[in-house]
Tab-separated table of C-alpha atoms and ligand atoms in Angstrom:
chain	number	residue	atom	x	y	z
A	1367	MET	CA	0.000	0.000	0.000
A	1368	SER	CA	1.360	3.399	-0.740
A	1369	ARG	CA	0.643	6.985	-1.442
A	1370	ILE	CA	2.975	8.501	-4.009
A	1371	GLU	CA	3.571	12.245	-4.164
A	1372	ILE	CA	5.351	13.726	-7.142
A	1373	LEU	CA	6.608	17.265	-6.770
A	1374	GLY	CA	7.961	19.341	-9.646
A	1375	LEU	CA	9.391	16.246	-11.311
A	1376	THR	CA	11.455	17.066	-14.384
A	1377	GLN	CA	13.553	15.082	-16.837
A	1378	GLN	CA	15.730	16.993	-19.209
A	1379	PHE	CA	17.297	15.027	-22.072
A	1380	LYS	CA	19.874	16.916	-24.135
A	1381	GLY	CA	18.069	20.179	-24.634
A	1382	HIS	CA	14.500	18.938	-24.422
A	1383	ARG	CA	12.230	18.298	-21.477
A	1384	ALA	CA	10.590	14.872	-21.612
A	1385	VAL	CA	8.859	15.535	-18.271
A	1386	ASP	CA	8.298	19.128	-17.273
A	1387	GLU	CA	7.628	20.041	-13.626
A	1388	VAL	CA	4.963	17.451	-13.008
A	1389	ASP	CA	3.019	17.622	-9.720
A	1390	LEU	CA	0.789	14.672	-8.954
A	1391	VAL	CA	-0.619	12.857	-5.933
A	1392	ILE	CA	-1.372	9.162	-6.321
A	1393	GLU	CA	-3.524	8.075	-3.417
A	1394	ASP	CA	-3.151	4.749	-1.686
A	1395	GLY	CA	-5.202	2.187	-3.611
A	1396	ASP	CA	-5.570	4.348	-6.727
A	1397	PHE	CA	-5.367	2.840	-10.190
A	1398	VAL	CA	-3.704	5.757	-11.957
A	1399	VAL	CA	-3.346	5.586	-15.718
A	1400	LEU	CA	-0.780	7.844	-17.382
A	1401	LEU	CA	-2.316	8.440	-20.802
A	1402	GLY	CA	-1.026	10.374	-23.767
A	1403	PRO	CA	0.343	10.171	-27.294
A	1404	SER	CA	3.668	8.617	-28.162
A	1405	GLY	CA	6.574	10.625	-26.809
A	1406	CYS	CA	4.586	12.642	-24.246
A	1407	GLY	CA	6.758	11.427	-21.364
A	1408	LYS	CA	4.684	8.612	-19.781
A	1409	THR	CA	7.465	6.034	-19.617
A	1410	THR	CA	10.012	8.594	-18.487
A	1411	LEU	CA	7.728	9.617	-15.605
A	1412	LEU	CA	7.161	5.978	-14.625
A	1413	ARG	CA	10.873	5.185	-14.759
A	1414	MET	CA	11.620	8.089	-12.444
A	1415	ILE	CA	8.998	6.833	-9.961
A	1416	ALA	CA	10.538	3.354	-10.201
A	1417	GLY	CA	14.007	4.704	-9.526
A	1418	LEU	CA	15.361	3.564	-12.891
A	1419	LEU	CA	16.052	7.101	-14.032
A	1420	GLU	CA	17.378	9.964	-11.947
A	1421	PRO	CA	15.216	13.104	-12.199
A	1422	THR	CA	16.813	16.350	-13.325
A	1423	ALA	CA	14.730	18.160	-10.707
A	1424	GLY	CA	11.868	17.493	-8.323
A	1425	ARG	CA	11.076	15.009	-5.568
A	1426	ILE	CA	9.253	11.709	-5.176
A	1427	VAL	CA	7.732	10.964	-1.774
A	1428	ILE	CA	6.284	7.534	-0.967
A	1429	ASP	CA	4.265	7.208	2.228
A	1430	GLY	CA	5.847	10.341	3.626
A	1431	GLN	CA	9.419	9.227	2.854
A	1432	ASP	CA	11.450	11.119	0.282
A	1433	VAL	CA	12.762	8.330	-1.990
A	1434	THR	CA	14.235	10.534	-4.727
A	1435	ASP	CA	17.758	9.459	-3.910
A	1436	LEU	CA	16.941	5.852	-3.019
A	1437	PRO	CA	17.956	3.154	-5.512
A	1438	SER	CA	15.191	1.267	-7.254
A	1439	LYS	CA	15.485	-1.896	-5.183
A	1440	LYS	CA	14.964	0.001	-1.924
A	1441	ARG	CA	11.633	1.514	-3.049
A	1442	ASN	CA	9.610	-1.699	-2.745
A	1443	LEU	CA	7.857	-1.063	-6.056
A	1444	ALA	CA	7.293	-3.682	-8.734
A	1445	MET	CA	7.529	-3.024	-12.464
A	1446	VAL	CA	5.684	-4.956	-15.184
A	1447	PHE	CA	6.884	-4.176	-18.690
A	1448	GLN	CA	5.473	-4.536	-22.161
A	1449	SER	CA	7.883	-7.357	-22.959
A	1450	TYR	CA	7.400	-10.127	-20.467
A	1451	ALA	CA	11.131	-10.759	-20.045
A	1452	LEU	CA	10.571	-14.198	-18.531
A	1453	TYR	CA	13.556	-16.520	-18.162
A	1454	PRO	CA	13.019	-18.999	-21.009
A	1455	HIS	CA	14.975	-21.836	-19.411
A	1456	LEU	CA	13.129	-21.646	-16.066
A	1457	SER	CA	9.711	-23.105	-15.266
A	1458	VAL	CA	6.793	-20.839	-14.372
A	1459	ALA	CA	7.316	-21.728	-10.699
A	1460	LYS	CA	10.984	-20.753	-10.880
A	1461	ASN	CA	10.222	-17.582	-12.812
A	1462	LEU	CA	7.765	-16.614	-10.079
A	1463	ALA	CA	10.197	-17.490	-7.304
A	1464	PHE	CA	13.120	-15.686	-8.901
A	1465	PRO	CA	12.621	-12.233	-7.315
A	1466	LEU	CA	12.313	-13.918	-3.911
A	1467	ALA	CA	15.466	-15.951	-4.428
A	1468	VAL	CA	17.276	-12.688	-5.172
A	1469	LEU	CA	16.005	-11.416	-1.815
A	1470	ARG	CA	17.379	-14.638	-0.224
A	1471	MET	CA	13.989	-15.565	1.163
A	1472	PRO	CA	13.885	-19.049	2.805
A	1473	LYS	CA	12.622	-21.757	0.437
A	1474	GLU	CA	9.531	-22.647	2.433
A	1475	GLU	CA	8.249	-19.062	2.494
A	1476	ARG	CA	9.110	-18.694	-1.172
A	1477	ASP	CA	7.063	-21.778	-2.074
A	1478	THR	CA	4.070	-20.524	-0.088
A	1479	ARG	CA	4.157	-17.152	-1.828
A	1480	VAL	CA	4.499	-18.720	-5.263
A	1481	ARG	CA	1.550	-21.029	-4.543
A	1482	ASP	CA	-0.595	-18.114	-3.344
A	1483	VAL	CA	0.202	-15.970	-6.353
A	1484	ALA	CA	-0.319	-18.861	-8.770
A	1485	ALA	CA	-3.759	-19.442	-7.223
A	1486	THR	CA	-4.620	-15.726	-7.422
A	1487	LEU	CA	-3.733	-15.572	-11.117
A	1488	GLY	CA	-5.007	-19.021	-12.128
A	1489	LEU	CA	-1.501	-20.289	-12.890
A	1490	ASP	CA	-1.548	-23.294	-10.528
A	1491	LYS	CA	-1.776	-25.865	-13.302
A	1492	LEU	CA	1.014	-24.279	-15.328
A	1493	LEU	CA	3.736	-24.119	-12.704
A	1494	GLN	CA	5.956	-26.761	-14.275
A	1495	ARG	CA	5.759	-25.390	-17.825
A	1496	LYS	CA	8.409	-23.328	-19.569
A	1497	PRO	CA	7.457	-19.891	-20.965
A	1498	ARG	CA	7.507	-21.181	-24.559
A	1499	GLU	CA	4.740	-23.625	-23.597
A	1500	LEU	CA	2.411	-20.772	-22.588
A	1501	SER	CA	0.084	-18.500	-24.557
A	1502	GLY	CA	0.763	-14.754	-24.709
A	1503	GLY	CA	-1.885	-14.065	-22.075
A	1504	GLN	CA	-0.505	-16.728	-19.746
A	1505	ARG	CA	3.004	-15.322	-20.130
A	1506	GLN	CA	1.699	-11.899	-19.280
A	1507	ARG	CA	0.067	-13.327	-16.164
A	1508	VAL	CA	3.380	-14.871	-15.110
A	1509	ALA	CA	5.012	-11.460	-15.573
A	1510	VAL	CA	2.343	-9.889	-13.346
A	1511	GLY	CA	2.768	-12.765	-10.889
A	1512	ARG	CA	6.487	-12.112	-10.669
A	1513	ALA	CA	5.654	-8.583	-9.550
A	1514	LEU	CA	3.022	-9.860	-7.120
A	1515	VAL	CA	5.229	-12.332	-5.209
A	1516	ARG	CA	7.330	-9.535	-3.818
A	1517	GLN	CA	4.255	-8.015	-2.181
A	1518	PRO	CA	5.386	-4.554	-3.226
A	1519	SER	CA	3.775	-1.391	-1.962
A	1520	ALA	CA	2.833	-0.320	-5.497
A	1521	TYR	CA	2.775	-1.761	-9.003
A	1522	LEU	CA	4.167	0.173	-11.928
A	1523	MET	CA	3.118	-1.118	-15.334
A	1524	ASP	CA	4.330	0.056	-18.727
A	1525	GLU	CA	1.945	-0.919	-21.545
A	1526	PRO	CA	1.726	-4.489	-20.221
A	1527	LEU	CA	-1.036	-5.494	-22.652
A	1528	SER	CA	0.324	-4.087	-25.877
A	1529	ASN	CA	1.703	-7.432	-27.112
A	1530	LEU	CA	-1.639	-9.193	-26.726
A	1531	ASP	CA	-4.283	-9.597	-29.418
A	1532	ALA	CA	-7.544	-7.651	-29.106
A	1533	LYS	CA	-9.557	-10.420	-27.450
A	1534	LEU	CA	-6.881	-11.257	-24.930
A	1535	ARG	CA	-6.401	-7.588	-24.140
A	1536	THR	CA	-10.049	-7.275	-23.165
A	1537	ALA	CA	-9.862	-10.360	-20.950
A	1538	THR	CA	-6.576	-9.325	-19.329
A	1539	ARG	CA	-7.902	-5.789	-18.757
A	1540	GLN	CA	-10.719	-7.283	-16.763
A	1541	GLU	CA	-8.305	-9.498	-14.842
A	1542	LEU	CA	-6.122	-6.529	-13.951
A	1543	SER	CA	-9.143	-4.556	-12.708
A	1544	GLU	CA	-10.212	-7.472	-10.549
A	1545	LEU	CA	-6.678	-7.925	-9.277
A	1546	HIS	CA	-6.512	-4.270	-8.353
A	1547	ALA	CA	-9.814	-4.530	-6.476
A	1548	ARG	CA	-8.672	-7.661	-4.650
A	1549	LEU	CA	-5.225	-6.370	-3.677
A	1550	ALA	CA	-6.453	-2.842	-2.903
A	1551	ALA	CA	-2.924	-1.818	-3.914
A	1552	THR	CA	-1.678	1.266	-5.737
A	1553	PHE	CA	-1.281	0.798	-9.499
A	1554	VAL	CA	0.428	3.229	-11.854
A	1555	TYR	CA	-0.161	2.174	-15.426
A	1556	VAL	CA	1.194	3.643	-18.659
A	1557	THR	CA	-0.751	3.389	-21.898
A	1558	HIS	CA	-1.698	5.312	-25.006
A	1559	ASP	CA	-4.888	3.247	-25.264
A	1560	GLN	CA	-7.837	5.299	-24.099
A	1561	VAL	CA	-10.060	2.234	-23.702
A	1562	GLU	CA	-7.631	0.765	-21.185
A	1563	ALA	CA	-7.577	4.097	-19.388
A	1564	MET	CA	-11.354	4.547	-19.317
A	1565	THR	CA	-12.096	0.988	-18.211
A	1566	MET	CA	-9.456	0.425	-15.535
A	1567	ALA	CA	-8.451	3.765	-14.029
A	1568	THR	CA	-9.732	5.353	-10.875
A	1569	LYS	CA	-7.809	8.405	-12.064
A	1570	ILE	CA	-6.551	9.266	-15.530
A	1571	VAL	CA	-3.607	11.615	-15.966
A	1572	VAL	CA	-3.505	12.955	-19.524
A	1573	LEU	CA	-0.024	14.078	-20.534
A	1574	ASP	CA	1.079	16.156	-23.489
A	1575	ALA	CA	4.652	17.225	-24.177
A	1576	GLY	CA	5.793	16.334	-20.663
A	1577	ARG	CA	3.049	18.243	-18.872
A	1578	ILE	CA	-0.203	17.235	-17.243
A	1579	GLU	CA	-3.138	18.440	-19.325
A	1580	GLN	CA	-5.734	17.064	-16.933
A	1581	ALA	CA	-5.957	14.627	-14.026
A	1582	GLY	CA	-9.364	13.307	-13.047
A	1583	THR	CA	-11.747	10.378	-12.944
A	1584	PRO	CA	-12.630	8.784	-16.290
A	1585	GLU	CA	-16.033	10.525	-16.051
A	1586	GLU	CA	-14.459	13.944	-15.522
A	1587	ILE	CA	-12.063	13.430	-18.419
A	1588	TYR	CA	-14.890	12.371	-20.735
A	1589	HIS	CA	-17.612	14.782	-19.624
A	1590	ARG	CA	-15.521	17.826	-18.740
A	1591	PRO	CA	-12.293	17.748	-20.729
A	1592	ALA	CA	-10.113	20.586	-19.503
A	1593	SER	CA	-8.678	21.418	-22.906
A	1594	VAL	CA	-9.025	20.944	-26.640
A	1595	PHE	CA	-6.150	18.473	-26.421
A	1596	VAL	CA	-7.940	16.218	-23.906
A	1597	ALA	CA	-11.248	16.591	-25.770
A	1598	GLY	CA	-9.599	15.451	-28.985
A	1599	PHE	CA	-7.519	12.670	-27.443
A	1600	VAL	CA	-10.149	10.864	-25.362
A	1601	GLY	CA	-13.161	9.552	-27.268
A	1602	ALA	CA	-13.501	7.627	-30.528
A	1603	PRO	CA	-14.267	9.031	-32.973
A	1604	PRO	CA	-12.884	12.191	-31.341
A	1605	MET	CA	-14.977	15.159	-30.244
A	1606	ASN	CA	-16.059	17.547	-33.023
A	1607	LEU	CA	-14.260	20.850	-32.475
A	1608	VAL	CA	-15.428	23.830	-34.506
A	1609	PRO	CA	-14.165	27.440	-34.384
A	1610	ALA	CA	-17.124	29.751	-33.671
A	1611	VAL	CA	-18.058	33.179	-32.410
A	1612	ALA	CA	-19.900	33.631	-29.093
A	1613	GLY	CA	-22.050	36.645	-28.381
A	1614	SER	CA	-25.499	37.375	-27.081
A	1615	ALA	CA	-28.849	38.188	-28.597
A	1616	ALA	CA	-31.976	39.204	-26.684
A	1617	GLY	CA	-30.466	38.153	-23.370
A	1618	VAL	CA	-29.351	34.739	-24.547
A	1619	VAL	CA	-25.727	33.730	-25.048
A	1620	THR	CA	-25.175	32.215	-28.463
A	1621	ALA	CA	-22.327	30.641	-30.386
A	1622	SER	CA	-22.322	30.245	-34.123
A	1623	ALA	CA	-20.231	28.949	-36.961
A	1624	SER	CA	-21.246	28.400	-40.553
A	1625	GLY	CA	-23.785	25.555	-40.525
A	1626	MET	CA	-24.026	25.553	-36.758
A	1627	ASP	CA	-25.887	27.586	-34.115
A	1628	ALA	CA	-26.048	27.218	-30.364
A	1629	ARG	CA	-28.437	29.004	-27.988
A	1630	LEU	CA	-26.677	28.476	-24.709
A	1631	TRP	CA	-27.943	30.230	-21.602
A	1632	GLN	CA	-29.423	33.462	-20.315
A	1633	GLY	CA	-26.969	36.307	-20.037
A	1634	GLU	CA	-24.807	38.746	-21.946
A	1635	VAL	CA	-21.234	38.245	-23.120
A	1636	ASP	CA	-18.955	40.393	-25.212
A	1637	GLU	CA	-18.415	38.927	-28.627
A	1638	ARG	CA	-15.442	36.586	-28.612
A	1639	ASP	CA	-13.951	33.640	-30.454
A	1640	VAL	CA	-14.601	30.209	-29.023
A	1641	VAL	CA	-14.289	26.579	-30.070
A	1642	ILE	CA	-17.526	24.581	-29.825
A	1643	GLY	CA	-17.049	20.944	-28.886
A	1644	VAL	CA	-19.625	18.186	-29.176
A	1645	ARG	CA	-19.026	14.448	-29.128
A	1646	PRO	CA	-20.211	12.405	-32.147
A	1647	GLU	CA	-22.386	10.242	-29.868
A	1648	HIS	CA	-24.177	13.321	-28.528
A	1649	LEU	CA	-25.327	14.591	-31.909
A	1650	ARG	CA	-28.885	13.409	-32.529
A	1651	VAL	CA	-31.237	13.742	-35.472
A	1652	ALA	CA	-32.921	17.027	-34.616
A	1653	ASP	CA	-36.587	15.880	-34.826
A	1654	SER	CA	-36.051	13.335	-32.089
A	1655	ALA	CA	-33.945	15.553	-29.847
A	1656	THR	CA	-34.547	19.134	-29.045
A	1657	GLY	CA	-31.495	20.894	-27.833
A	1658	ALA	CA	-29.389	23.961	-27.590
A	1659	LEU	CA	-27.294	23.159	-30.658
A	1660	ARG	CA	-28.470	22.941	-34.255
A	1661	VAL	CA	-26.265	21.665	-37.054
A	1662	HIS	CA	-27.297	21.924	-40.695
A	1663	GLY	CA	-25.158	19.630	-42.802
A	1664	VAL	CA	-24.871	17.439	-45.853
A	1665	VAL	CA	-24.008	13.764	-45.494
A	1666	GLU	CA	-20.638	12.891	-47.034
A	1667	ARG	CA	-20.123	9.306	-45.914
A	1668	ILE	CA	-21.701	6.647	-43.711
A	1669	GLU	CA	-19.979	3.739	-42.011
A	1670	ASN	CA	-22.286	1.019	-40.824
A	1671	LEU	CA	-20.850	-0.775	-37.812
A	1672	GLY	CA	-23.867	-3.037	-37.400
A	1673	SER	CA	-24.998	-1.901	-33.963
A	1674	GLU	CA	-24.641	1.749	-34.945
A	1675	GLN	CA	-23.631	4.056	-37.765
A	1676	VAL	CA	-20.904	6.651	-38.045
A	1677	LEU	CA	-21.954	9.516	-40.245
A	1678	TYR	CA	-19.577	12.113	-41.672
A	1679	LEU	CA	-21.200	15.378	-42.666
A	1680	ARG	CA	-20.141	18.739	-43.931
A	1681	ALA	CA	-21.615	21.691	-42.038
A	1682	GLY	CA	-20.364	24.981	-43.421
A	1683	ASP	CA	-16.570	24.771	-43.343
A	1684	ALA	CA	-16.476	21.942	-40.841
A	1685	LEU	CA	-16.379	18.203	-41.374
A	1686	LEU	CA	-18.268	16.642	-38.460
A	1687	THR	CA	-18.857	13.129	-37.217
A	1688	ALA	CA	-22.054	11.778	-35.669
A	1689	ARG	CA	-22.394	8.330	-34.146
A	1690	GLY	CA	-25.527	6.464	-33.120
A	1691	ASP	CA	-28.054	3.842	-34.030
A	1692	GLY	CA	-30.606	6.217	-35.591
A	1693	LEU	CA	-28.539	7.349	-38.574
A	1694	GLY	CA	-29.076	4.382	-40.880
A	1695	GLY	CA	-31.564	5.917	-43.283
A	1696	TYR	CA	-29.257	8.558	-44.742
A	1697	ARG	CA	-27.403	8.549	-48.042
A	1698	ARG	CA	-24.477	10.532	-49.369
A	1699	GLY	CA	-25.678	14.008	-50.398
A	1700	ASP	CA	-28.713	14.056	-48.054
A	1701	ALA	CA	-29.343	17.211	-46.056
A	1702	ILE	CA	-29.454	16.507	-42.338
A	1703	VAL	CA	-30.260	18.537	-39.227
A	1704	LEU	CA	-28.663	17.391	-35.992
A	1705	GLY	CA	-29.018	18.705	-32.457
A	1706	ALA	CA	-27.367	18.306	-29.078
A	1707	ALA	CA	-28.515	19.037	-25.540
A	1708	LEU	CA	-27.023	21.970	-23.678
A	1709	GLU	CA	-25.127	19.816	-21.190
A	1710	ARG	CA	-23.392	18.052	-24.095
A	1711	ILE	CA	-21.871	21.240	-25.490
A	1712	HIS	CA	-18.336	22.208	-24.583
A	1713	LEU	CA	-16.689	25.566	-25.149
A	1714	PHE	CA	-12.967	26.187	-25.346
A	1715	ASP	CA	-10.737	29.221	-25.639
A	1716	PRO	CA	-9.096	29.085	-29.091
A	1717	GLU	CA	-5.994	30.943	-27.831
A	1718	THR	CA	-5.140	28.825	-24.797
A	1719	GLY	CA	-7.075	25.688	-25.721
A	1720	ARG	CA	-8.501	25.627	-22.183
A	1721	ARG	CA	-12.105	24.854	-21.352
A	1722	LEU	CA	-14.527	27.712	-20.815
A	1723	GLU	CA	-17.104	27.049	-18.111
A	1724	TRP	CA	-20.431	28.719	-17.845
A	1725	VAL	CA	-21.019	27.527	-14.312
A	1726	SER	CA	-17.560	28.045	-12.944
A	1727	ASP	CA	-16.990	25.843	-9.926
A	1728	SER	CA	-13.273	25.682	-10.325
A	1729	ASP	CA	-10.840	28.540	-10.021
A	1730	GLU	CA	-8.640	26.979	-12.642
A	1731	LEU	CA	-11.234	27.190	-15.372
A	1732	PRO	CA	-11.924	30.623	-16.815
A	1733	ALA	CA	-15.617	31.419	-16.682
A	1734	ILE	CA	-17.126	32.787	-19.850
A	1735	GLU	CA	-20.187	33.761	-17.839
A	1736	ALA	CA	-21.787	32.316	-14.735
A	1737	SER	CA	-25.454	32.098	-15.467
A	1738	VAL	CA	-28.470	29.840	-15.553
A	1739	PRO	CA	-28.895	27.549	-18.558
A	1740	ILE	CA	-32.057	28.299	-20.468
A	1741	PRO	CA	-34.454	25.398	-20.792
A	1742	ALA	CA	-34.112	23.597	-24.134
B	2291	ATP	P1	5.593	5.932	-26.026
B	2291	ATP	O1	4.110	5.832	-25.842
B	2291	ATP	O2	5.992	6.044	-27.470
B	2291	ATP	O3	6.359	4.878	-25.270
B	2291	ATP	P2	6.131	7.915	-23.966
B	2291	ATP	O4	5.028	8.858	-23.699
B	2291	ATP	O5	6.318	6.784	-22.990
B	2291	ATP	O6	6.033	7.365	-25.444
B	2291	ATP	P3	8.854	8.605	-23.327
B	2291	ATP	O7	9.432	7.268	-23.670
B	2291	ATP	O8	8.725	8.941	-21.900
B	2291	ATP	O9	7.438	8.799	-24.050
B	2291	ATP	O10	9.719	9.716	-24.055
B	2291	ATP	C1	9.457	11.090	-23.912
B	2291	ATP	C2	10.424	11.881	-24.775
B	2291	ATP	O11	11.734	11.741	-24.295
B	2291	ATP	C3	10.456	11.427	-26.230
B	2291	ATP	O12	10.596	12.561	-27.041
B	2291	ATP	C4	11.689	10.548	-26.298
B	2291	ATP	O13	12.246	10.551	-27.590
B	2291	ATP	C5	12.593	11.208	-25.282
B	2291	ATP	N1	13.516	10.254	-24.626
B	2291	ATP	C6	13.170	9.154	-23.931
B	2291	ATP	N2	14.257	8.551	-23.422
B	2291	ATP	C7	15.320	9.267	-23.820
B	2291	ATP	C8	16.737	9.179	-23.619
B	2291	ATP	N3	17.266	8.184	-22.889
B	2291	ATP	N4	17.529	10.120	-24.181
B	2291	ATP	C9	17.001	11.137	-24.897
B	2291	ATP	N5	15.684	11.299	-25.123
B	2291	ATP	C10	14.842	10.382	-24.595
């Protein structure tokens, strides 16, 4: 069990900052996912926490103890990597026992721990096999098991599922979530896969260019993305983001772009540029959904996924995406009117990329106007 505090952590590689003054608190029992595009600094941050890489600046505190200068093996953290790195010539049992042998643990205690971990991970029947006699998923479980036997205070995982096929990934994702619940331990998990992040994390930390863009629960990240970057990175297909102008007319705040109009809430604002964001799954055919947003477009392409359709439409200058199960009847070239409810509309500042809130309950988010939403 451990609480990990990261204070101003920085890693400077020859002239460029891979991790740039990151502050983060990982609570005891959290499943924190570090999420971001390739090269954003996830692995570098994890390696600094693990003690495999010395930070250029900043501190790491685990359970109140400053461990920044402690070597990796004294931090009582376990790492699970993308490549399983099992010893090919050793049996599963010996692979599992290996970290304990290194610690010179007595054989009897070692055997008990290996048995317990094998039972936890469903490896009991495979203990005598060699890694080459296992499937990819089983090998991955042995790799996790090797971390588990040490009973570390936290688990650090770097893309542990990326070598598995899609089906196995889903199953192993579920296993990891269950394992986390059972162990009630702290997990820090690196991935660029948003599905892994959304399904397993108690807290997602979205990184871009070495900095934290947003840290929050999966719901917060999805429903209230703090920036255009987060809005565009989390969600598939990504959120529609359209440059628009906000203003007010007859006491109602509006935002419009060519082919798109939003009547937002009661109040007055000075005219200003904004970016309107709306997720494809929140755009509905306008007859069946009244709402604050109206989009007038022309269908360009439809993808039928069976359970639902993805529709690409041109609205003014923007190419938008809508996703749902009520879009089947349209053809290329059809005119279409879509709507979205007020609470599904996001506004961002085009200069800073940061979210604009109309009901500002956070000091960090600039309020465009605090006022009461008008009924749809
Ligand atoms: P990926 O998802 O591709 O693994 P990441 O988010 O984990 O990416 P990092 O591996 O942390 O990214 O790398 C962050 C940045 O630091 C990248 O630009 C990378 O090229 C650079 N970098 C990483 N390790 C080193 C190193 N040892 N020396 C110099 N630059 C490095």
